Amino acid sequence: PMGVLNALQAALARRRALTPEAAALFADPEGCVTEFVLDDCCLLTEADLMGLLARLGESRTPLSVLCLGSAGRALAGSAARQLTELAAGEDARLLVEHLSVGGAYRLDAPSLCALLGAPAVGARLRTLQLTYNPLVSGAVVGAISAHCRELSSLALDHCAALD
């Protein structure tokens, strides 16, 4: 059913109908959500995303795939810190193997470095895709090198601070 949920979410995103209420359907803490894929977060505020992450933190199963597209206004420092908190401790809910973040123009390098440095993320990460994130800097590349030893795929596309 994760494939069905992802296809439904993609259809909503194509229609620019992925509202906070619709996105909440994909973050059901009672379900077995192992993948959280939102292709278009443009209708979400940072508070909306933080609410969704809190719901995912209550889930019975850890999250292994996190994809946030067009995450501009939704993914900033506070939401990134919340992701890092979900990846901390013995009962970490964020055990990400695949991370994709696109268009997060408010996601700063220190917050991203902290997330990649969380053992439940950096040590497990197999694929990392950061696209159109202008604040991704050399410090992030250093964090990737230091913490993400299991990477098999890395894409850093259109990150202005790296050009």
Short mmCIF file of N, CA and C in Angstrom, two decimals:
data_model
loop_
_atom_site.label_atom_id
_atom_site.label_comp_id
_atom_site.label_asym_id
_atom_site.label_seq_id
_atom_site.Cartn_x
_atom_site.Cartn_y
_atom_site.Cartn_z
N PRO A 1 0.78 -1.23 0.00
CA PRO A 1 0.00 0.00 0.00
C PRO A 1 0.82 1.29 0.00
N MET A 2 2.13 1.24 0.33
CA MET A 2 2.90 2.47 0.28
C MET A 2 2.96 3.00 -1.15
N GLY A 3 3.03 2.11 -2.13
CA GLY A 3 3.03 2.51 -3.52
C GLY A 3 1.74 3.21 -3.91
N VAL A 4 0.63 2.70 -3.40
CA VAL A 4 -0.67 3.32 -3.67
C VAL A 4 -0.74 4.70 -3.03
N LEU A 5 -0.29 4.81 -1.78
CA LEU A 5 -0.29 6.10 -1.11
C LEU A 5 0.60 7.11 -1.85
N ASN A 6 1.76 6.65 -2.31
CA ASN A 6 2.66 7.54 -3.03
C ASN A 6 2.06 7.98 -4.36
N ALA A 7 1.36 7.08 -5.05
CA ALA A 7 0.70 7.44 -6.31
C ALA A 7 -0.42 8.44 -6.07
N LEU A 8 -1.18 8.25 -5.01
CA LEU A 8 -2.26 9.19 -4.67
C LEU A 8 -1.70 10.56 -4.34
N GLN A 9 -0.65 10.59 -3.55
CA GLN A 9 -0.01 11.85 -3.18
C GLN A 9 0.53 12.55 -4.41
N ALA A 10 1.11 11.80 -5.34
CA ALA A 10 1.65 12.39 -6.57
C ALA A 10 0.53 13.00 -7.41
N ALA A 11 -0.61 12.31 -7.48
CA ALA A 11 -1.75 12.84 -8.23
C ALA A 11 -2.26 14.13 -7.61
N LEU A 12 -2.33 14.20 -6.29
CA LEU A 12 -2.75 15.43 -5.61
C LEU A 12 -1.74 16.55 -5.86
N ALA A 13 -0.45 16.21 -5.82
CA ALA A 13 0.59 17.21 -6.05
C ALA A 13 0.50 17.78 -7.47
N ARG A 14 0.26 16.91 -8.46
CA ARG A 14 0.13 17.38 -9.85
C ARG A 14 -1.04 18.35 -10.01
N ARG A 15 -2.07 18.17 -9.22
CA ARG A 15 -3.25 19.03 -9.29
C ARG A 15 -3.14 20.23 -8.34
N ARG A 16 -1.97 20.39 -7.71
CA ARG A 16 -1.73 21.45 -6.72
C ARG A 16 -2.81 21.42 -5.65
N ALA A 17 -3.14 20.20 -5.21
CA ALA A 17 -4.19 20.00 -4.21
C ALA A 17 -3.66 19.35 -2.95
N LEU A 18 -2.35 19.35 -2.77
CA LEU A 18 -1.76 18.73 -1.58
C LEU A 18 -1.78 19.75 -0.44
N THR A 19 -2.97 19.94 0.10
CA THR A 19 -3.19 20.89 1.18
C THR A 19 -2.73 20.27 2.50
N PRO A 20 -2.64 21.06 3.56
CA PRO A 20 -2.28 20.49 4.86
C PRO A 20 -3.21 19.35 5.28
N GLU A 21 -4.48 19.49 5.00
CA GLU A 21 -5.45 18.45 5.36
C GLU A 21 -5.20 17.17 4.56
N ALA A 22 -4.92 17.33 3.27
CA ALA A 22 -4.66 16.16 2.43
C ALA A 22 -3.34 15.50 2.83
N ALA A 23 -2.32 16.32 3.11
CA ALA A 23 -1.01 15.78 3.50
C ALA A 23 -1.11 14.98 4.80
N ALA A 24 -2.00 15.39 5.68
CA ALA A 24 -2.17 14.69 6.97
C ALA A 24 -2.60 13.24 6.76
N LEU A 25 -3.28 12.96 5.66
CA LEU A 25 -3.71 11.59 5.37
C LEU A 25 -2.52 10.64 5.17
N PHE A 26 -1.38 11.21 4.78
CA PHE A 26 -0.20 10.41 4.50
C PHE A 26 0.72 10.29 5.71
N ALA A 27 0.34 10.91 6.81
CA ALA A 27 1.14 10.87 8.04
C ALA A 27 0.34 10.27 9.18
N ASP A 28 -0.37 9.20 8.89
CA ASP A 28 -1.23 8.56 9.87
C ASP A 28 -0.39 7.80 10.89
N PRO A 29 -0.37 8.25 12.16
CA PRO A 29 0.45 7.55 13.16
C PRO A 29 -0.08 6.16 13.50
N GLU A 30 -1.32 5.87 13.17
CA GLU A 30 -1.89 4.54 13.44
C GLU A 30 -1.52 3.54 12.35
N GLY A 31 -1.12 4.05 11.21
CA GLY A 31 -0.75 3.18 10.10
C GLY A 31 0.70 2.76 10.19
N CYS A 32 1.13 2.03 9.23
CA CYS A 32 2.52 1.56 9.16
C CYS A 32 3.25 2.39 8.12
N VAL A 33 3.38 3.67 8.36
CA VAL A 33 4.01 4.57 7.40
C VAL A 33 5.53 4.40 7.50
N THR A 34 6.13 3.88 6.45
CA THR A 34 7.58 3.75 6.39
C THR A 34 8.17 4.73 5.39
N GLU A 35 7.32 5.28 4.53
CA GLU A 35 7.75 6.26 3.53
C GLU A 35 6.85 7.48 3.64
N PHE A 36 7.47 8.65 3.68
CA PHE A 36 6.71 9.89 3.68
C PHE A 36 7.18 10.69 2.48
N VAL A 37 6.34 10.69 1.44
CA VAL A 37 6.69 11.32 0.18
C VAL A 37 5.65 12.40 -0.12
N LEU A 38 6.13 13.64 -0.17
CA LEU A 38 5.29 14.76 -0.58
C LEU A 38 6.01 15.46 -1.72
N ASP A 39 5.55 15.24 -2.94
CA ASP A 39 6.22 15.80 -4.11
C ASP A 39 6.14 17.32 -4.17
N ASP A 40 5.12 17.89 -3.56
CA ASP A 40 4.93 19.34 -3.65
C ASP A 40 4.42 19.87 -2.32
N CYS A 41 5.30 20.47 -1.56
CA CYS A 41 4.95 21.01 -0.24
C CYS A 41 4.62 22.50 -0.30
N CYS A 42 4.41 23.06 -1.49
CA CYS A 42 4.27 24.51 -1.61
C CYS A 42 3.06 25.07 -0.88
N LEU A 43 2.05 24.26 -0.62
CA LEU A 43 0.88 24.75 0.09
C LEU A 43 1.01 24.60 1.61
N LEU A 44 2.13 24.06 2.06
CA LEU A 44 2.34 23.83 3.49
C LEU A 44 3.19 24.93 4.10
N THR A 45 2.83 25.33 5.30
CA THR A 45 3.67 26.25 6.06
C THR A 45 4.63 25.42 6.91
N GLU A 46 5.56 26.10 7.56
CA GLU A 46 6.47 25.38 8.44
C GLU A 46 5.69 24.73 9.59
N ALA A 47 4.68 25.43 10.11
CA ALA A 47 3.85 24.86 11.18
C ALA A 47 3.11 23.62 10.70
N ASP A 48 2.62 23.64 9.46
CA ASP A 48 1.95 22.47 8.89
C ASP A 48 2.90 21.28 8.85
N LEU A 49 4.12 21.52 8.33
CA LEU A 49 5.09 20.43 8.22
C LEU A 49 5.48 19.92 9.61
N MET A 50 5.64 20.81 10.55
CA MET A 50 5.99 20.39 11.91
C MET A 50 4.88 19.53 12.51
N GLY A 51 3.62 19.87 12.23
CA GLY A 51 2.50 19.05 12.69
C GLY A 51 2.53 17.66 12.08
N LEU A 52 2.83 17.59 10.78
CA LEU A 52 2.94 16.29 10.10
C LEU A 52 4.09 15.47 10.68
N LEU A 53 5.22 16.12 10.94
CA LEU A 53 6.37 15.41 11.51
C LEU A 53 6.05 14.90 12.92
N ALA A 54 5.30 15.69 13.68
CA ALA A 54 4.91 15.24 15.02
C ALA A 54 4.04 13.99 14.92
N ARG A 55 3.13 13.97 13.95
CA ARG A 55 2.29 12.78 13.75
C ARG A 55 3.14 11.58 13.37
N LEU A 56 4.12 11.80 12.50
CA LEU A 56 5.01 10.70 12.10
C LEU A 56 5.83 10.21 13.29
N GLY A 57 6.16 11.12 14.20
CA GLY A 57 6.90 10.74 15.39
C GLY A 57 6.12 9.83 16.32
N GLU A 58 4.81 9.83 16.20
CA GLU A 58 3.94 8.97 17.02
C GLU A 58 3.72 7.61 16.37
N SER A 59 4.22 7.43 15.16
CA SER A 59 4.00 6.19 14.41
C SER A 59 4.67 5.00 15.08
N ARG A 60 4.11 3.84 14.85
CA ARG A 60 4.66 2.60 15.41
C ARG A 60 5.87 2.12 14.63
N THR A 61 6.01 2.57 13.40
CA THR A 61 7.12 2.10 12.57
C THR A 61 8.04 3.27 12.22
N PRO A 62 9.33 3.02 12.18
CA PRO A 62 10.25 4.09 11.80
C PRO A 62 10.15 4.43 10.32
N LEU A 63 10.49 5.65 10.01
CA LEU A 63 10.43 6.16 8.65
C LEU A 63 11.75 5.91 7.96
N SER A 64 11.73 5.25 6.79
CA SER A 64 12.98 4.96 6.08
C SER A 64 13.15 5.80 4.81
N VAL A 65 12.06 6.37 4.31
CA VAL A 65 12.11 7.21 3.11
C VAL A 65 11.44 8.53 3.43
N LEU A 66 12.16 9.63 3.16
CA LEU A 66 11.60 10.96 3.36
C LEU A 66 11.91 11.78 2.12
N CYS A 67 10.84 12.20 1.42
CA CYS A 67 10.98 13.00 0.21
C CYS A 67 10.07 14.22 0.33
N LEU A 68 10.68 15.39 0.29
CA LEU A 68 9.93 16.64 0.39
C LEU A 68 10.29 17.50 -0.81
N GLY A 69 9.37 17.63 -1.75
CA GLY A 69 9.60 18.45 -2.93
C GLY A 69 8.96 19.81 -2.76
N SER A 70 9.51 20.80 -3.44
CA SER A 70 9.03 22.18 -3.35
C SER A 70 8.80 22.57 -1.90
N ALA A 71 9.81 22.31 -1.09
CA ALA A 71 9.69 22.46 0.37
C ALA A 71 10.02 23.87 0.85
N GLY A 72 10.04 24.83 -0.06
CA GLY A 72 10.45 26.20 0.23
C GLY A 72 10.09 26.77 1.57
N ARG A 73 8.86 27.12 1.76
CA ARG A 73 8.49 27.78 3.02
C ARG A 73 8.25 26.79 4.14
N ALA A 74 8.06 25.52 3.82
CA ALA A 74 7.74 24.55 4.86
C ALA A 74 8.96 24.05 5.62
N LEU A 75 10.08 23.89 4.94
CA LEU A 75 11.25 23.29 5.58
C LEU A 75 12.29 24.36 5.86
N ALA A 76 12.31 24.79 7.11
CA ALA A 76 13.29 25.76 7.58
C ALA A 76 13.91 25.21 8.86
N GLY A 77 14.57 26.07 9.60
CA GLY A 77 15.32 25.64 10.78
C GLY A 77 14.52 24.85 11.80
N SER A 78 13.33 25.32 12.17
CA SER A 78 12.54 24.63 13.20
C SER A 78 12.11 23.24 12.76
N ALA A 79 11.65 23.11 11.53
CA ALA A 79 11.24 21.80 11.03
C ALA A 79 12.46 20.88 10.90
N ALA A 80 13.59 21.43 10.48
CA ALA A 80 14.80 20.61 10.37
C ALA A 80 15.26 20.14 11.75
N ARG A 81 15.15 21.00 12.75
CA ARG A 81 15.50 20.60 14.12
C ARG A 81 14.56 19.50 14.61
N GLN A 82 13.28 19.60 14.25
CA GLN A 82 12.33 18.56 14.63
C GLN A 82 12.69 17.23 13.97
N LEU A 83 13.11 17.27 12.72
CA LEU A 83 13.56 16.05 12.05
C LEU A 83 14.76 15.45 12.78
N THR A 84 15.68 16.31 13.18
CA THR A 84 16.87 15.84 13.90
C THR A 84 16.48 15.20 15.23
N GLU A 85 15.51 15.79 15.92
CA GLU A 85 15.02 15.21 17.18
C GLU A 85 14.38 13.84 16.95
N LEU A 86 13.66 13.68 15.85
CA LEU A 86 13.05 12.39 15.53
C LEU A 86 14.11 11.33 15.24
N ALA A 87 15.31 11.78 14.88
CA ALA A 87 16.39 10.85 14.55
C ALA A 87 17.30 10.59 15.74
N ALA A 88 16.95 11.11 16.90
CA ALA A 88 17.82 10.99 18.07
C ALA A 88 17.32 9.91 19.03
N GLY A 89 18.24 9.38 19.78
CA GLY A 89 17.89 8.46 20.86
C GLY A 89 17.70 7.03 20.41
N GLU A 90 17.48 6.18 21.40
CA GLU A 90 17.31 4.74 21.14
C GLU A 90 16.01 4.42 20.43
N ASP A 91 14.99 5.24 20.64
CA ASP A 91 13.70 4.99 19.99
C ASP A 91 13.47 5.93 18.82
N ALA A 92 14.53 6.19 18.06
CA ALA A 92 14.44 7.09 16.91
C ALA A 92 13.33 6.65 15.96
N ARG A 93 12.54 7.60 15.50
CA ARG A 93 11.44 7.31 14.58
C ARG A 93 11.85 7.61 13.14
N LEU A 94 12.99 8.25 12.99
CA LEU A 94 13.47 8.63 11.66
C LEU A 94 14.75 7.85 11.39
N LEU A 95 14.63 6.72 10.71
CA LEU A 95 15.77 5.87 10.37
C LEU A 95 15.91 5.90 8.85
N VAL A 96 16.25 7.06 8.34
CA VAL A 96 16.16 7.32 6.91
C VAL A 96 17.30 6.69 6.13
N GLU A 97 16.92 5.96 5.08
CA GLU A 97 17.87 5.42 4.12
C GLU A 97 17.86 6.22 2.82
N HIS A 98 16.73 6.86 2.54
CA HIS A 98 16.56 7.65 1.32
C HIS A 98 16.00 9.01 1.69
N LEU A 99 16.75 10.06 1.40
CA LEU A 99 16.34 11.43 1.72
C LEU A 99 16.41 12.28 0.46
N SER A 100 15.32 12.95 0.17
CA SER A 100 15.26 13.85 -0.98
C SER A 100 14.58 15.14 -0.54
N VAL A 101 15.26 16.25 -0.77
CA VAL A 101 14.71 17.56 -0.41
C VAL A 101 14.91 18.49 -1.60
N GLY A 102 13.82 19.06 -2.06
CA GLY A 102 13.90 19.96 -3.21
C GLY A 102 13.29 21.31 -2.92
N GLY A 103 13.94 22.35 -3.40
CA GLY A 103 13.40 23.70 -3.32
C GLY A 103 13.26 24.25 -1.92
N ALA A 104 14.07 23.77 -1.01
CA ALA A 104 14.00 24.24 0.39
C ALA A 104 14.89 25.46 0.55
N TYR A 105 14.42 26.59 0.07
CA TYR A 105 15.25 27.80 0.06
C TYR A 105 15.47 28.38 1.45
N ARG A 106 14.76 27.90 2.47
CA ARG A 106 14.96 28.38 3.84
C ARG A 106 15.75 27.39 4.70
N LEU A 107 16.10 26.25 4.18
CA LEU A 107 16.83 25.23 4.93
C LEU A 107 18.30 25.64 4.99
N ASP A 108 18.76 26.03 6.18
CA ASP A 108 20.14 26.51 6.32
C ASP A 108 21.11 25.35 6.50
N ALA A 109 22.37 25.63 6.19
CA ALA A 109 23.42 24.61 6.24
C ALA A 109 23.59 24.02 7.64
N PRO A 110 23.63 24.82 8.72
CA PRO A 110 23.81 24.20 10.05
C PRO A 110 22.70 23.21 10.40
N SER A 111 21.46 23.52 10.05
CA SER A 111 20.36 22.60 10.34
C SER A 111 20.48 21.31 9.54
N LEU A 112 20.86 21.43 8.28
CA LEU A 112 21.03 20.24 7.45
C LEU A 112 22.22 19.42 7.93
N CYS A 113 23.30 20.09 8.33
CA CYS A 113 24.47 19.37 8.87
C CYS A 113 24.11 18.60 10.13
N ALA A 114 23.30 19.21 11.00
CA ALA A 114 22.88 18.53 12.23
C ALA A 114 22.04 17.29 11.90
N LEU A 115 21.15 17.40 10.93
CA LEU A 115 20.33 16.26 10.53
C LEU A 115 21.22 15.14 9.98
N LEU A 116 22.14 15.47 9.12
CA LEU A 116 23.03 14.46 8.54
C LEU A 116 23.95 13.85 9.59
N GLY A 117 24.23 14.60 10.65
CA GLY A 117 25.08 14.11 11.72
C GLY A 117 24.37 13.21 12.71
N ALA A 118 23.05 13.18 12.67
CA ALA A 118 22.30 12.29 13.55
C ALA A 118 22.57 10.85 13.13
N PRO A 119 23.04 9.98 14.04
CA PRO A 119 23.40 8.61 13.65
C PRO A 119 22.28 7.84 12.96
N ALA A 120 21.03 8.11 13.34
CA ALA A 120 19.92 7.39 12.72
C ALA A 120 19.69 7.84 11.28
N VAL A 121 20.34 8.93 10.87
CA VAL A 121 20.22 9.39 9.49
C VAL A 121 21.54 9.16 8.76
N GLY A 122 22.58 9.88 9.16
CA GLY A 122 23.84 9.82 8.43
C GLY A 122 24.40 8.42 8.26
N ALA A 123 24.39 7.63 9.30
CA ALA A 123 24.97 6.29 9.22
C ALA A 123 24.14 5.33 8.38
N ARG A 124 22.87 5.63 8.15
CA ARG A 124 21.97 4.73 7.41
C ARG A 124 21.72 5.17 5.97
N LEU A 125 21.99 6.43 5.69
CA LEU A 125 21.63 7.02 4.41
C LEU A 125 22.29 6.30 3.24
N ARG A 126 21.46 5.87 2.27
CA ARG A 126 21.95 5.21 1.06
C ARG A 126 21.87 6.16 -0.14
N THR A 127 20.77 6.94 -0.19
CA THR A 127 20.63 7.90 -1.28
C THR A 127 20.27 9.26 -0.70
N LEU A 128 20.88 10.29 -1.26
CA LEU A 128 20.64 11.66 -0.83
C LEU A 128 20.52 12.53 -2.06
N GLN A 129 19.41 13.23 -2.14
CA GLN A 129 19.17 14.13 -3.27
C GLN A 129 18.76 15.49 -2.73
N LEU A 130 19.58 16.48 -3.01
CA LEU A 130 19.29 17.86 -2.62
C LEU A 130 19.29 18.70 -3.89
N THR A 131 18.11 19.22 -4.25
CA THR A 131 18.00 19.99 -5.49
C THR A 131 17.35 21.34 -5.21
N TYR A 132 17.86 22.36 -5.88
CA TYR A 132 17.34 23.71 -5.74
C TYR A 132 17.27 24.16 -4.28
N ASN A 133 18.33 23.88 -3.56
CA ASN A 133 18.46 24.31 -2.16
C ASN A 133 19.63 25.29 -2.10
N PRO A 134 19.37 26.59 -2.19
CA PRO A 134 20.45 27.57 -2.35
C PRO A 134 21.39 27.70 -1.15
N LEU A 135 21.00 27.23 0.01
CA LEU A 135 21.85 27.39 1.19
C LEU A 135 22.73 26.17 1.46
N VAL A 136 22.63 25.15 0.61
CA VAL A 136 23.53 24.00 0.74
C VAL A 136 24.93 24.49 0.37
N SER A 137 25.86 24.31 1.30
CA SER A 137 27.20 24.87 1.14
C SER A 137 28.26 23.80 1.28
N GLY A 138 29.49 24.24 1.27
CA GLY A 138 30.62 23.34 1.48
C GLY A 138 30.54 22.64 2.82
N ALA A 139 29.96 23.29 3.83
CA ALA A 139 29.81 22.66 5.14
C ALA A 139 28.92 21.42 5.04
N VAL A 140 27.90 21.48 4.21
CA VAL A 140 27.01 20.34 4.02
C VAL A 140 27.77 19.20 3.32
N VAL A 141 28.56 19.55 2.34
CA VAL A 141 29.38 18.53 1.66
C VAL A 141 30.32 17.88 2.67
N GLY A 142 30.89 18.68 3.58
CA GLY A 142 31.74 18.12 4.63
C GLY A 142 30.99 17.19 5.55
N ALA A 143 29.75 17.55 5.90
CA ALA A 143 28.93 16.70 6.76
C ALA A 143 28.58 15.39 6.05
N ILE A 144 28.30 15.47 4.77
CA ILE A 144 28.02 14.27 3.98
C ILE A 144 29.24 13.35 4.02
N SER A 145 30.39 13.93 3.78
CA SER A 145 31.64 13.15 3.77
C SER A 145 31.92 12.52 5.13
N ALA A 146 31.65 13.26 6.20
CA ALA A 146 31.97 12.79 7.54
C ALA A 146 30.97 11.76 8.07
N HIS A 147 29.69 11.90 7.73
CA HIS A 147 28.66 11.10 8.39
C HIS A 147 27.95 10.08 7.50
N CYS A 148 27.97 10.27 6.22
CA CYS A 148 27.15 9.44 5.32
C CYS A 148 28.04 8.44 4.58
N ARG A 149 28.57 7.50 5.30
CA ARG A 149 29.54 6.56 4.76
C ARG A 149 28.92 5.47 3.88
N GLU A 150 27.61 5.26 3.97
CA GLU A 150 26.96 4.19 3.22
C GLU A 150 26.28 4.69 1.95
N LEU A 151 26.49 5.95 1.58
CA LEU A 151 25.85 6.50 0.39
C LEU A 151 26.24 5.74 -0.87
N SER A 152 25.25 5.42 -1.67
CA SER A 152 25.51 4.83 -2.99
C SER A 152 25.07 5.78 -4.09
N SER A 153 24.27 6.81 -3.71
CA SER A 153 23.80 7.77 -4.70
C SER A 153 23.70 9.15 -4.05
N LEU A 154 24.31 10.14 -4.71
CA LEU A 154 24.30 11.51 -4.20
C LEU A 154 24.02 12.45 -5.35
N ALA A 155 23.05 13.34 -5.19
CA ALA A 155 22.74 14.35 -6.19
C ALA A 155 22.63 15.70 -5.49
N LEU A 156 23.48 16.61 -5.89
CA LEU A 156 23.46 17.99 -5.39
C LEU A 156 23.27 18.89 -6.61
N ASP A 157 22.02 19.06 -7.00
CA ASP A 157 21.73 19.80 -8.23
C ASP A 157 21.15 21.17 -7.95
N HIS A 158 21.68 22.15 -8.67
CA HIS A 158 21.17 23.52 -8.60
C HIS A 158 21.22 24.08 -7.17
N CYS A 159 22.31 23.81 -6.48
CA CYS A 159 22.54 24.36 -5.15
C CYS A 159 23.49 25.54 -5.33
N ALA A 160 22.93 26.74 -5.35
CA ALA A 160 23.66 27.94 -5.76
C ALA A 160 24.94 28.19 -4.99
N ALA A 161 24.96 27.87 -3.70
CA ALA A 161 26.15 28.12 -2.88
C ALA A 161 27.30 27.19 -3.26
N LEU A 162 27.03 26.13 -4.02
CA LEU A 162 28.08 25.20 -4.45
C LEU A 162 28.59 25.51 -5.86
N ASP A 163 27.87 26.32 -6.60
CA ASP A 163 28.27 26.62 -7.99
C ASP A 163 29.53 27.45 -8.05
#
